[in-house]
Amino acid sequence: MSSFVITGGKRLSGEIGVSGAKNAALKFMAAALLADGPVELRNVPEIEDIHRLVEILREIGVSVKQSLPHQYTIDAAALRTSELPSALAPKIRASLLLIGPLLVRLGRATLPRPGGCAIGKRPIDFFEHGFRKLGALVSEGEDAHVFKAKKLKGTTFVFPLPSVTGTEAMMMTATRVPGTTTLVNAAMEPEIVALAEFLNQCGARISGVGTSVISIEGVARLSGGEATMIPDRIEAGSFAALAAATGSDITIIGCNPAHLDVPLLTLEKVGVRFDVAGDHIRIKPSRNLQAVNITTHEYPGFPTDLQAPFTVLLTQAHGVSRIHETIFEGRLYYTESLKQMGANVVLANQHTAVVEGPAKLRGKTLESPDIRAGLALVIAALTAKGKSTIANAYQIDRGYERIEERLRTLGADIARLG
Ligand code: EPU
């Protein structure tokens, strides 16, 4: 397993490009199984989660060809099994997105029991209820969930909470289910809007996307098509937090600032100076950062995936900040690592951290717990004086492409070991 070795405490400068969105690309790849022709996807990030999904697709008979880096052509004509591979499928949450296409295409889907996860329990009850409402039979075995359907039929499904993959799974499946499906209390993330636009280009009839009520008229077939992934707003927001925490002058290029309204507002409140122009955000060196409170919320609120990078930033701000994580119950444990680095953080409960700053961070040997907290530790290590080693770089590679090479272009002292 590889680690990152980082010597921090330096100002960084320059430009950094943003990759295509992981949480869009994974869904587009799954949706390609619903099409009757090849789907060409561009600007797909070359990250571990995408590579795991490609392995899963190939194991079930889907052709996945790569002509160039970031460009994949997916053709599900030879799909041959409804059983998702038990060694691979539990590794990525996006496996859940394959249930619907398998049900539509083969009338059955076997999903190996999803494991726990560093950020919380990650239940799948919305998927079970949603697919039951569409007419599937769902049974829970010891090792797997089995979804079966002779015939699916449009329905109304009310999500207990706005779920990102839940909304995407139901929306994409309903495109090929006879009748009208209405999703209420649906999630509104930009990746969901992009997915619906792509499906509509392939012949789907989805309306209301980007609001909390989505309506889908089922169609008999979807054609193949092509799409370019939208920029990764979480990567862009993380680079902004990195620039602000290290007092650097960094221009983030190729992003969509409109997807980052609340994080940018938060930076403004912290006192970070920045300019937005077109698809660029330039973060300027800022002094006298101020504490703020953050509450994570579904889009368009403050994204849970930016909670950890912004908490690192708040260790450098004057005063007391409260971070309230509302989406996942296990997403603040990385603050223990920040504490070891010298941050003044107290975990008031599973959902609330209190940070008092500014703190002088020191390099440490740490381990990356998950994708986003992993990158937050990289940001902390670049902010800290001295050397840090961050083990389990795989977790970071799951979501960020060649991060060490890209950060080195900004002058960061970061190397991969092993
Ligand atoms: N939930 C349930 N039952 C379900 C599904 C969700 O109770 O069947 C709950 C969750 O426990 C959570 C809430 O609903 O409390 C919302 O979770 P959601 O379903 O929206 O999360 P997700 O779809 O599993 C996606 C992203 C996450 C991101 C969250 C929130 C993908 C593959 N994953 O997860 O991304 O944090 O939405 O925005 O799209 C990451 O990229 O590092 C990551 C974890």
Short mmCIF file of C-alpha atoms and ligand atoms in Angstrom, two decimals:
data_model
loop_
_atom_site.label_atom_id
_atom_site.label_comp_id
_atom_site.label_asym_id
_atom_site.label_seq_id
_atom_site.Cartn_x
_atom_site.Cartn_y
_atom_site.Cartn_z
CA MET A 1 0.00 0.00 0.00
CA SER A 2 1.36 3.38 -0.85
CA SER A 3 1.68 6.46 1.33
CA PHE A 4 2.20 10.14 0.71
CA VAL A 5 5.21 11.81 2.27
CA ILE A 6 4.67 15.53 2.59
CA THR A 7 6.78 18.37 3.89
CA GLY A 8 4.47 21.27 4.62
CA GLY A 9 4.58 24.88 5.67
CA LYS A 10 5.28 26.30 2.20
CA ARG A 11 3.24 28.78 0.22
CA LEU A 12 2.04 27.28 -3.05
CA SER A 13 1.28 29.05 -6.30
CA GLY A 14 0.12 28.46 -9.83
CA GLU A 15 -2.78 26.91 -11.66
CA ILE A 16 -4.47 23.58 -11.09
CA GLY A 17 -7.07 22.01 -13.37
CA VAL A 18 -10.15 20.23 -12.09
CA SER A 19 -10.98 16.66 -13.18
CA GLY A 20 -14.31 15.37 -14.38
CA ALA A 21 -16.68 14.63 -11.51
CA LYS A 22 -16.27 11.20 -9.93
CA ASN A 23 -19.84 11.21 -8.67
CA ALA A 24 -21.11 11.93 -12.16
CA ALA A 25 -18.89 9.51 -14.11
CA LEU A 26 -19.76 6.50 -11.94
CA LYS A 27 -23.47 7.08 -12.59
CA PHE A 28 -23.10 7.67 -16.32
CA MET A 29 -21.21 4.39 -16.60
CA ALA A 30 -24.02 2.53 -14.83
CA ALA A 31 -26.69 4.30 -16.92
CA ALA A 32 -24.91 3.15 -20.10
CA LEU A 33 -26.30 -0.35 -19.39
CA LEU A 34 -29.80 0.96 -20.12
CA ALA A 35 -28.89 2.05 -23.66
CA ASP A 36 -29.29 -0.09 -26.76
CA GLY A 37 -26.08 1.23 -28.30
CA PRO A 38 -22.58 2.28 -27.31
CA VAL A 39 -22.14 5.19 -24.92
CA GLU A 40 -19.01 7.32 -25.20
CA LEU A 41 -17.96 9.16 -22.05
CA ARG A 42 -15.28 11.85 -21.98
CA ASN A 43 -13.50 13.69 -19.18
CA VAL A 44 -13.83 10.63 -16.95
CA PRO A 45 -11.34 10.88 -14.06
CA GLU A 46 -8.71 8.11 -13.95
CA ILE A 47 -9.30 7.21 -10.31
CA GLU A 48 -9.54 3.93 -8.41
CA ASP A 49 -13.35 3.97 -7.97
CA ILE A 50 -13.80 4.31 -11.74
CA HIS A 51 -11.31 1.52 -12.35
CA ARG A 52 -13.20 -0.74 -9.88
CA LEU A 53 -16.48 -0.03 -11.68
CA VAL A 54 -14.87 -0.80 -15.04
CA GLU A 55 -13.70 -4.16 -13.61
CA ILE A 56 -17.23 -4.91 -12.36
CA LEU A 57 -18.77 -4.02 -15.73
CA ARG A 58 -16.30 -6.23 -17.59
CA GLU A 59 -16.98 -9.14 -15.22
CA ILE A 60 -20.69 -9.04 -16.03
CA GLY A 61 -20.06 -9.03 -19.77
CA VAL A 62 -20.19 -5.32 -20.58
CA SER A 63 -17.65 -4.12 -23.12
CA VAL A 64 -15.63 -1.16 -21.80
CA LYS A 65 -13.09 0.21 -24.24
CA GLN A 66 -10.69 3.02 -23.64
CA SER A 67 -9.40 4.85 -26.69
CA LEU A 68 -7.59 7.61 -24.77
CA PRO A 69 -7.13 8.42 -21.09
CA HIS A 70 -10.39 9.86 -19.66
CA GLN A 71 -12.41 8.48 -22.57
CA TYR A 72 -14.47 5.30 -22.29
CA THR A 73 -16.88 3.58 -24.66
CA ILE A 74 -19.37 1.29 -22.96
CA ASP A 75 -21.52 -1.23 -24.77
CA ALA A 76 -23.78 -3.51 -22.76
CA ALA A 77 -25.03 -5.60 -25.72
CA ALA A 78 -23.27 -8.71 -24.35
CA LEU A 79 -24.38 -8.28 -20.72
CA ARG A 80 -24.50 -11.86 -19.48
CA THR A 81 -25.13 -12.06 -15.75
CA SER A 82 -27.24 -10.36 -13.13
CA GLU A 83 -24.82 -11.32 -10.36
CA LEU A 84 -22.48 -8.57 -9.31
CA PRO A 85 -19.04 -9.93 -8.38
CA SER A 86 -18.80 -10.41 -4.61
CA ALA A 87 -15.13 -9.46 -4.38
CA LEU A 88 -15.54 -6.15 -6.19
CA ALA A 89 -19.07 -4.82 -5.84
CA PRO A 90 -18.97 -4.08 -2.07
CA LYS A 91 -15.90 -1.88 -2.61
CA ILE A 92 -17.83 0.95 -4.23
CA ARG A 93 -21.19 2.39 -3.26
CA ALA A 94 -21.89 3.04 -6.95
CA SER A 95 -22.54 -0.73 -7.42
CA LEU A 96 -26.04 0.10 -6.20
CA LEU A 97 -26.59 1.97 -9.45
CA LEU A 98 -26.33 -1.31 -11.37
CA ILE A 99 -29.41 -2.88 -9.72
CA GLY A 100 -31.91 -0.96 -11.87
CA PRO A 101 -30.25 -1.55 -15.24
CA LEU A 102 -29.86 -5.27 -14.43
CA LEU A 103 -33.52 -5.52 -13.42
CA VAL A 104 -34.59 -3.78 -16.64
CA ARG A 105 -32.30 -5.85 -18.85
CA LEU A 106 -32.33 -9.28 -17.14
CA GLY A 107 -35.24 -9.16 -14.65
CA ARG A 108 -32.90 -9.86 -11.77
CA ALA A 109 -29.97 -8.35 -9.85
CA THR A 110 -27.86 -9.88 -7.11
CA LEU A 111 -26.03 -7.34 -5.00
CA PRO A 112 -23.42 -8.72 -2.60
CA ARG A 113 -24.10 -7.32 0.86
CA PRO A 114 -22.53 -3.87 1.02
CA GLY A 115 -19.96 -3.57 3.80
CA GLY A 116 -19.80 -0.85 6.44
CA CYS A 117 -17.80 2.20 5.60
CA ALA A 118 -15.45 4.62 7.31
CA ILE A 119 -17.99 7.44 7.09
CA GLY A 120 -20.97 5.60 8.58
CA LYS A 121 -23.39 2.72 8.15
CA ARG A 122 -24.51 3.49 4.55
CA PRO A 123 -27.87 1.68 4.60
CA ILE A 124 -29.66 0.66 1.37
CA ASP A 125 -33.28 0.66 2.58
CA PHE A 126 -34.29 3.45 0.15
CA PHE A 127 -33.22 1.21 -2.73
CA GLU A 128 -35.13 -1.77 -1.36
CA HIS A 129 -38.30 0.28 -0.83
CA GLY A 130 -37.95 2.12 -4.12
CA PHE A 131 -37.47 -0.99 -6.24
CA ARG A 132 -40.32 -2.73 -4.38
CA LYS A 133 -42.55 0.21 -5.29
CA LEU A 134 -41.54 -0.25 -8.93
CA GLY A 135 -42.73 -3.85 -8.68
CA ALA A 136 -39.58 -5.80 -7.80
CA LEU A 137 -39.36 -8.53 -5.20
CA VAL A 138 -36.47 -7.96 -2.86
CA SER A 139 -35.03 -10.66 -0.64
CA GLU A 140 -32.14 -10.43 1.78
CA GLY A 141 -29.87 -13.45 1.93
CA GLU A 142 -26.89 -13.85 4.23
CA ASP A 143 -24.40 -12.67 1.65
CA ALA A 144 -26.49 -10.80 -0.88
CA HIS A 145 -29.64 -8.86 -1.66
CA VAL A 146 -31.61 -10.28 -4.56
CA PHE A 147 -33.91 -8.07 -6.63
CA LYS A 148 -36.30 -9.81 -9.04
CA ALA A 149 -38.90 -8.41 -11.39
CA LYS A 150 -41.13 -10.02 -14.00
CA LYS A 151 -42.66 -6.67 -14.80
CA LEU A 152 -41.87 -3.21 -13.50
CA LYS A 153 -44.45 -0.42 -13.44
CA GLY A 154 -44.26 3.35 -12.89
CA THR A 155 -44.94 4.52 -9.34
CA THR A 156 -44.68 7.42 -6.92
CA PHE A 157 -41.86 7.12 -4.44
CA VAL A 158 -41.22 9.52 -1.59
CA PHE A 159 -37.63 9.52 -0.32
CA PRO A 160 -37.46 9.76 3.50
CA LEU A 161 -34.32 11.89 2.94
CA PRO A 162 -32.97 13.30 -0.31
CA SER A 163 -30.52 10.57 -1.33
CA VAL A 164 -28.07 11.16 -4.16
CA THR A 165 -27.55 7.61 -5.39
CA GLY A 166 -31.12 6.71 -4.41
CA THR A 167 -32.47 9.46 -6.68
CA GLU A 168 -30.10 8.50 -9.49
CA ALA A 169 -30.92 4.79 -9.21
CA MET A 170 -34.67 5.30 -9.30
CA MET A 171 -34.51 7.99 -11.98
CA MET A 172 -32.35 6.02 -14.39
CA THR A 173 -34.33 2.81 -13.90
CA ALA A 174 -37.69 4.54 -14.41
CA THR A 175 -36.59 5.76 -17.85
CA ARG A 176 -37.16 2.17 -19.06
CA VAL A 177 -40.17 1.30 -16.88
CA PRO A 178 -43.64 1.56 -18.47
CA GLY A 179 -45.82 4.36 -17.09
CA THR A 180 -45.01 7.48 -15.09
CA THR A 181 -42.72 7.48 -12.09
CA THR A 182 -42.67 10.44 -9.71
CA LEU A 183 -39.84 10.86 -7.24
CA VAL A 184 -40.65 13.13 -4.32
CA ASN A 185 -38.07 14.64 -1.94
CA ALA A 186 -35.48 13.86 -4.59
CA ALA A 187 -31.88 15.06 -4.34
CA MET A 188 -30.89 18.03 -6.52
CA GLU A 189 -27.11 17.69 -6.97
CA PRO A 190 -25.64 18.99 -10.27
CA GLU A 191 -24.44 15.46 -11.08
CA ILE A 192 -28.09 14.31 -11.05
CA VAL A 193 -29.07 17.13 -13.41
CA ALA A 194 -26.20 16.22 -15.75
CA LEU A 195 -27.24 12.55 -15.71
CA ALA A 196 -30.85 13.42 -16.55
CA GLU A 197 -29.75 15.67 -19.42
CA PHE A 198 -27.68 12.83 -20.85
CA LEU A 199 -30.50 10.29 -20.48
CA ASN A 200 -32.92 12.70 -22.17
CA GLN A 201 -30.48 13.02 -25.08
CA CYS A 202 -30.64 9.22 -25.39
CA GLY A 203 -34.45 9.39 -25.60
CA ALA A 204 -35.56 9.39 -21.95
CA ARG A 205 -38.36 11.65 -20.77
CA ILE A 206 -37.30 13.11 -17.45
CA SER A 207 -38.61 16.42 -16.14
CA GLY A 208 -38.29 18.37 -12.91
CA VAL A 209 -34.66 17.42 -12.35
CA GLY A 210 -32.85 19.96 -10.15
CA THR A 211 -36.03 20.32 -8.06
CA SER A 212 -37.27 18.00 -5.34
CA VAL A 213 -39.93 16.39 -7.57
CA ILE A 214 -38.75 14.47 -10.61
CA SER A 215 -41.12 12.93 -13.12
CA ILE A 216 -40.14 10.20 -15.56
CA GLU A 217 -42.23 8.83 -18.42
CA GLY A 218 -40.93 5.38 -19.25
CA VAL A 219 -39.82 4.70 -22.84
CA ALA A 220 -39.30 1.40 -24.65
CA ARG A 221 -35.66 1.99 -25.51
CA LEU A 222 -32.78 4.38 -25.04
CA SER A 223 -30.23 4.92 -27.76
CA GLY A 224 -26.51 5.12 -27.18
CA GLY A 225 -24.99 8.58 -26.92
CA GLU A 226 -22.05 10.61 -25.73
CA ALA A 227 -21.36 12.92 -22.85
CA THR A 228 -18.59 14.94 -21.26
CA MET A 229 -18.42 14.80 -17.48
CA ILE A 230 -19.03 18.06 -15.59
CA PRO A 231 -16.13 19.39 -13.48
CA ASP A 232 -15.72 17.89 -10.03
CA ARG A 233 -17.07 20.56 -7.67
CA ILE A 234 -15.72 18.72 -4.64
CA GLU A 235 -12.21 18.65 -6.07
CA ALA A 236 -12.48 22.37 -6.92
CA GLY A 237 -13.74 23.20 -3.42
CA SER A 238 -10.97 21.12 -1.84
CA PHE A 239 -8.31 22.98 -3.84
CA ALA A 240 -9.85 26.26 -2.66
CA ALA A 241 -9.61 25.09 0.97
CA LEU A 242 -6.00 24.02 0.36
CA ALA A 243 -5.08 27.40 -1.11
CA ALA A 244 -6.76 29.31 1.72
CA ALA A 245 -5.32 27.13 4.52
CA THR A 246 -1.76 27.46 3.20
CA GLY A 247 -2.04 31.20 2.41
CA SER A 248 -1.31 30.43 -1.23
CA ASP A 249 -2.13 32.09 -4.51
CA ILE A 250 -3.76 29.36 -6.59
CA THR A 251 -6.02 29.56 -9.62
CA ILE A 252 -8.41 26.64 -9.98
CA ILE A 253 -9.21 26.22 -13.64
CA GLY A 254 -11.94 24.37 -15.52
CA CYS A 255 -14.45 24.38 -12.66
CA ASN A 256 -18.07 25.51 -12.48
CA PRO A 257 -18.27 28.18 -9.74
CA ALA A 258 -22.09 28.09 -9.94
CA HIS A 259 -21.92 24.62 -8.34
CA LEU A 260 -19.99 26.05 -5.40
CA ASP A 261 -22.20 28.91 -4.22
CA VAL A 262 -22.37 27.98 -0.54
CA PRO A 263 -18.69 26.92 -0.19
CA LEU A 264 -17.66 30.23 -1.83
CA LEU A 265 -19.96 32.15 0.50
CA THR A 266 -18.32 30.30 3.38
CA LEU A 267 -14.85 31.29 2.14
CA GLU A 268 -16.03 34.89 1.97
CA LYS A 269 -17.22 34.74 5.58
CA VAL A 270 -13.88 33.26 6.64
CA GLY A 271 -12.22 36.27 5.04
CA VAL A 272 -10.57 34.47 2.14
CA ARG A 273 -9.98 36.80 -0.80
CA PHE A 274 -10.85 35.31 -4.18
CA ASP A 275 -11.91 36.20 -7.71
CA VAL A 276 -14.28 34.24 -9.89
CA ALA A 277 -14.06 34.63 -13.67
CA GLY A 278 -15.72 32.21 -16.05
CA ASP A 279 -14.52 28.73 -15.14
CA HIS A 280 -11.64 30.00 -12.95
CA ILE A 281 -11.47 30.68 -9.23
CA ARG A 282 -8.36 32.46 -8.02
CA ILE A 283 -7.74 32.16 -4.29
CA LYS A 284 -5.44 34.93 -3.08
CA PRO A 285 -3.25 34.85 0.01
CA SER A 286 -5.42 36.01 2.87
CA ARG A 287 -4.58 37.00 6.44
CA ASN A 288 -6.63 37.18 9.59
CA LEU A 289 -9.03 34.35 8.74
CA GLN A 290 -12.14 34.25 10.92
CA ALA A 291 -14.02 31.33 12.48
CA VAL A 292 -17.40 30.36 11.00
CA ASN A 293 -19.99 27.68 11.68
CA ILE A 294 -20.66 25.07 9.01
CA THR A 295 -23.69 22.79 8.74
CA THR A 296 -23.61 20.23 5.98
CA HIS A 297 -26.74 19.89 3.90
CA GLU A 298 -27.92 18.33 0.65
CA TYR A 299 -27.28 20.43 -2.46
CA PRO A 300 -27.46 23.39 -2.76
CA GLY A 301 -26.34 23.48 0.89
CA PHE A 302 -22.79 23.01 2.13
CA PRO A 303 -21.60 19.61 0.81
CA THR A 304 -20.65 16.92 3.30
CA ASP A 305 -17.80 16.02 0.93
CA LEU A 306 -16.19 19.42 1.62
CA GLN A 307 -16.68 19.29 5.37
CA ALA A 308 -13.24 17.80 6.16
CA PRO A 309 -11.18 20.12 3.88
CA PHE A 310 -12.97 23.17 5.29
CA THR A 311 -12.45 21.97 8.87
CA VAL A 312 -8.72 21.93 8.15
CA LEU A 313 -9.03 25.50 6.88
CA LEU A 314 -10.86 26.51 10.08
CA THR A 315 -7.94 25.27 12.21
CA GLN A 316 -6.17 28.32 10.74
CA ALA A 317 -8.97 30.81 11.48
CA HIS A 318 -9.22 33.05 14.56
CA GLY A 319 -11.94 32.04 17.00
CA VAL A 320 -14.26 29.11 17.57
CA SER A 321 -15.93 27.31 14.65
CA ARG A 322 -18.63 24.69 15.00
CA ILE A 323 -18.90 22.03 12.29
CA HIS A 324 -22.17 20.20 12.23
CA GLU A 325 -22.17 17.10 10.01
CA THR A 326 -25.78 16.19 9.30
CA ILE A 327 -25.48 13.61 6.49
CA PHE A 328 -23.19 10.86 7.82
CA GLU A 329 -22.65 9.86 11.45
CA GLY A 330 -19.03 8.74 11.08
CA ARG A 331 -17.59 11.62 9.16
CA LEU A 332 -15.77 13.55 11.88
CA TYR A 333 -13.41 10.91 13.27
CA TYR A 334 -10.51 12.21 11.17
CA THR A 335 -10.49 15.22 13.56
CA GLU A 336 -8.54 12.92 15.92
CA SER A 337 -5.69 13.04 13.36
CA LEU A 338 -5.93 16.83 13.21
CA LYS A 339 -5.65 16.88 17.01
CA GLN A 340 -2.48 14.81 16.82
CA MET A 341 -1.12 17.43 14.43
CA GLY A 342 -1.74 20.13 17.03
CA ALA A 343 -5.21 21.36 16.07
CA ASN A 344 -7.50 22.39 18.87
CA VAL A 345 -10.55 20.28 17.95
CA VAL A 346 -13.10 18.72 20.26
CA LEU A 347 -15.67 16.23 19.09
CA ALA A 348 -18.77 17.34 21.00
CA ASN A 349 -20.70 14.36 19.67
CA GLN A 350 -20.78 12.13 16.54
CA HIS A 351 -22.17 15.01 14.51
CA THR A 352 -20.44 18.09 15.91
CA ALA A 353 -16.84 19.23 16.06
CA VAL A 354 -15.65 22.44 17.69
CA VAL A 355 -12.44 23.94 16.36
CA GLU A 356 -10.51 26.75 18.01
CA GLY A 357 -7.90 28.49 15.95
CA PRO A 358 -5.50 29.45 14.75
CA ALA A 359 -3.32 26.43 15.54
CA LYS A 360 0.22 25.72 14.46
CA LEU A 361 0.02 22.29 12.88
CA ARG A 362 2.97 19.87 13.04
CA GLY A 363 3.78 17.03 10.65
CA LYS A 364 2.73 13.55 11.78
CA THR A 365 2.34 9.98 10.59
CA LEU A 366 -1.33 9.43 9.83
CA GLU A 367 -3.65 7.17 7.90
CA SER A 368 -6.26 8.18 5.37
CA PRO A 369 -9.68 6.95 6.56
CA ASP A 370 -11.74 7.73 3.44
CA ILE A 371 -11.56 9.73 0.22
CA ARG A 372 -12.48 13.17 1.49
CA ALA A 373 -10.92 13.01 4.97
CA GLY A 374 -7.82 11.61 3.20
CA LEU A 375 -7.48 14.71 1.05
CA ALA A 376 -8.17 16.86 4.12
CA LEU A 377 -5.17 15.25 5.81
CA VAL A 378 -3.07 16.06 2.73
CA ILE A 379 -4.20 19.68 3.09
CA ALA A 380 -3.38 19.60 6.82
CA ALA A 381 0.06 18.12 6.06
CA LEU A 382 0.75 20.86 3.49
CA THR A 383 -0.32 23.46 6.08
CA ALA A 384 1.78 21.92 8.88
CA LYS A 385 5.44 22.56 9.63
CA GLY A 386 7.61 19.50 9.09
CA LYS A 387 7.16 16.09 7.58
CA SER A 388 3.98 14.01 7.49
CA THR A 389 3.36 10.54 6.18
CA ILE A 390 -0.18 9.68 5.15
CA ALA A 391 -0.67 5.95 4.84
CA ASN A 392 -3.44 4.27 2.84
CA ALA A 393 -3.06 6.60 -0.15
CA TYR A 394 -5.46 4.21 -1.95
CA GLN A 395 -8.36 5.96 -0.22
CA ILE A 396 -7.25 9.26 -1.75
CA ASP A 397 -6.60 7.64 -5.15
CA ARG A 398 -10.22 6.44 -5.10
CA GLY A 399 -11.36 10.01 -5.73
CA TYR A 400 -8.44 12.16 -6.88
CA GLU A 401 -6.38 11.51 -9.97
CA ARG A 402 -2.56 11.59 -9.60
CA ILE A 403 -2.99 14.08 -6.80
CA GLU A 404 0.69 14.21 -5.85
CA GLU A 405 1.80 15.07 -9.41
CA ARG A 406 -0.80 17.80 -9.71
CA LEU A 407 0.03 19.32 -6.32
CA ARG A 408 3.74 19.27 -7.18
CA THR A 409 3.03 21.64 -10.08
CA LEU A 410 1.95 24.15 -7.41
CA GLY A 411 5.27 23.71 -5.62
CA ALA A 412 4.04 21.21 -3.02
CA ASP A 413 6.64 18.90 -1.49
CA ILE A 414 4.73 15.62 -1.79
CA ALA A 415 5.97 12.22 -2.89
CA ARG A 416 4.42 8.78 -3.17
CA LEU A 417 6.12 5.97 -1.33
CA GLY A 418 5.48 2.37 -2.32
N1 EPU B 1 -29.59 6.82 3.36
C1 EPU B 1 -30.41 5.90 3.99
N2 EPU B 1 -30.83 4.83 3.27
C2 EPU B 1 -30.47 4.63 1.97
C3 EPU B 1 -29.63 5.57 1.33
C4 EPU B 1 -29.21 6.67 2.06
O1 EPU B 1 -30.74 6.06 5.16
O2 EPU B 1 -30.89 3.62 1.39
C5 EPU B 1 -29.15 8.01 4.11
C6 EPU B 1 -27.63 8.05 4.30
O3 EPU B 1 -27.22 7.27 5.37
C7 EPU B 1 -27.39 9.52 4.50
C8 EPU B 1 -28.45 10.16 3.62
O4 EPU B 1 -29.42 9.16 3.36
O5 EPU B 1 -27.63 9.87 5.84
C9 EPU B 1 -27.96 10.72 2.32
O6 EPU B 1 -27.06 9.81 1.72
P1 EPU B 1 -26.99 9.65 0.14
O7 EPU B 1 -27.82 8.46 -0.23
O8 EPU B 1 -27.29 10.95 -0.50
O9 EPU B 1 -25.47 9.29 -0.06
P2 EPU B 1 -24.92 8.40 -1.22
O10 EPU B 1 -25.76 8.57 -2.41
O11 EPU B 1 -24.64 7.04 -0.73
C10 EPU B 1 -23.40 10.16 -2.40
C11 EPU B 1 -21.96 10.28 -2.76
C12 EPU B 1 -21.16 10.57 -1.49
C13 EPU B 1 -21.69 11.86 -0.87
C14 EPU B 1 -23.19 11.71 -0.58
C15 EPU B 1 -23.83 12.97 -0.05
C16 EPU B 1 -21.71 8.79 -4.63
C17 EPU B 1 -21.17 7.53 -5.17
N3 EPU B 1 -21.50 9.02 -3.35
O12 EPU B 1 -23.50 9.08 -1.49
O13 EPU B 1 -19.83 10.77 -1.91
O14 EPU B 1 -21.01 12.11 0.34
O15 EPU B 1 -23.87 11.36 -1.79
O16 EPU B 1 -23.66 14.01 -0.93
O17 EPU B 1 -22.31 9.59 -5.34
C18 EPU B 1 -17.50 10.66 -1.77
O18 EPU B 1 -17.49 11.02 -2.96
O19 EPU B 1 -16.46 10.60 -1.08
C19 EPU B 1 -18.78 10.31 -1.16
C20 EPU B 1 -18.87 9.66 -0.02
#
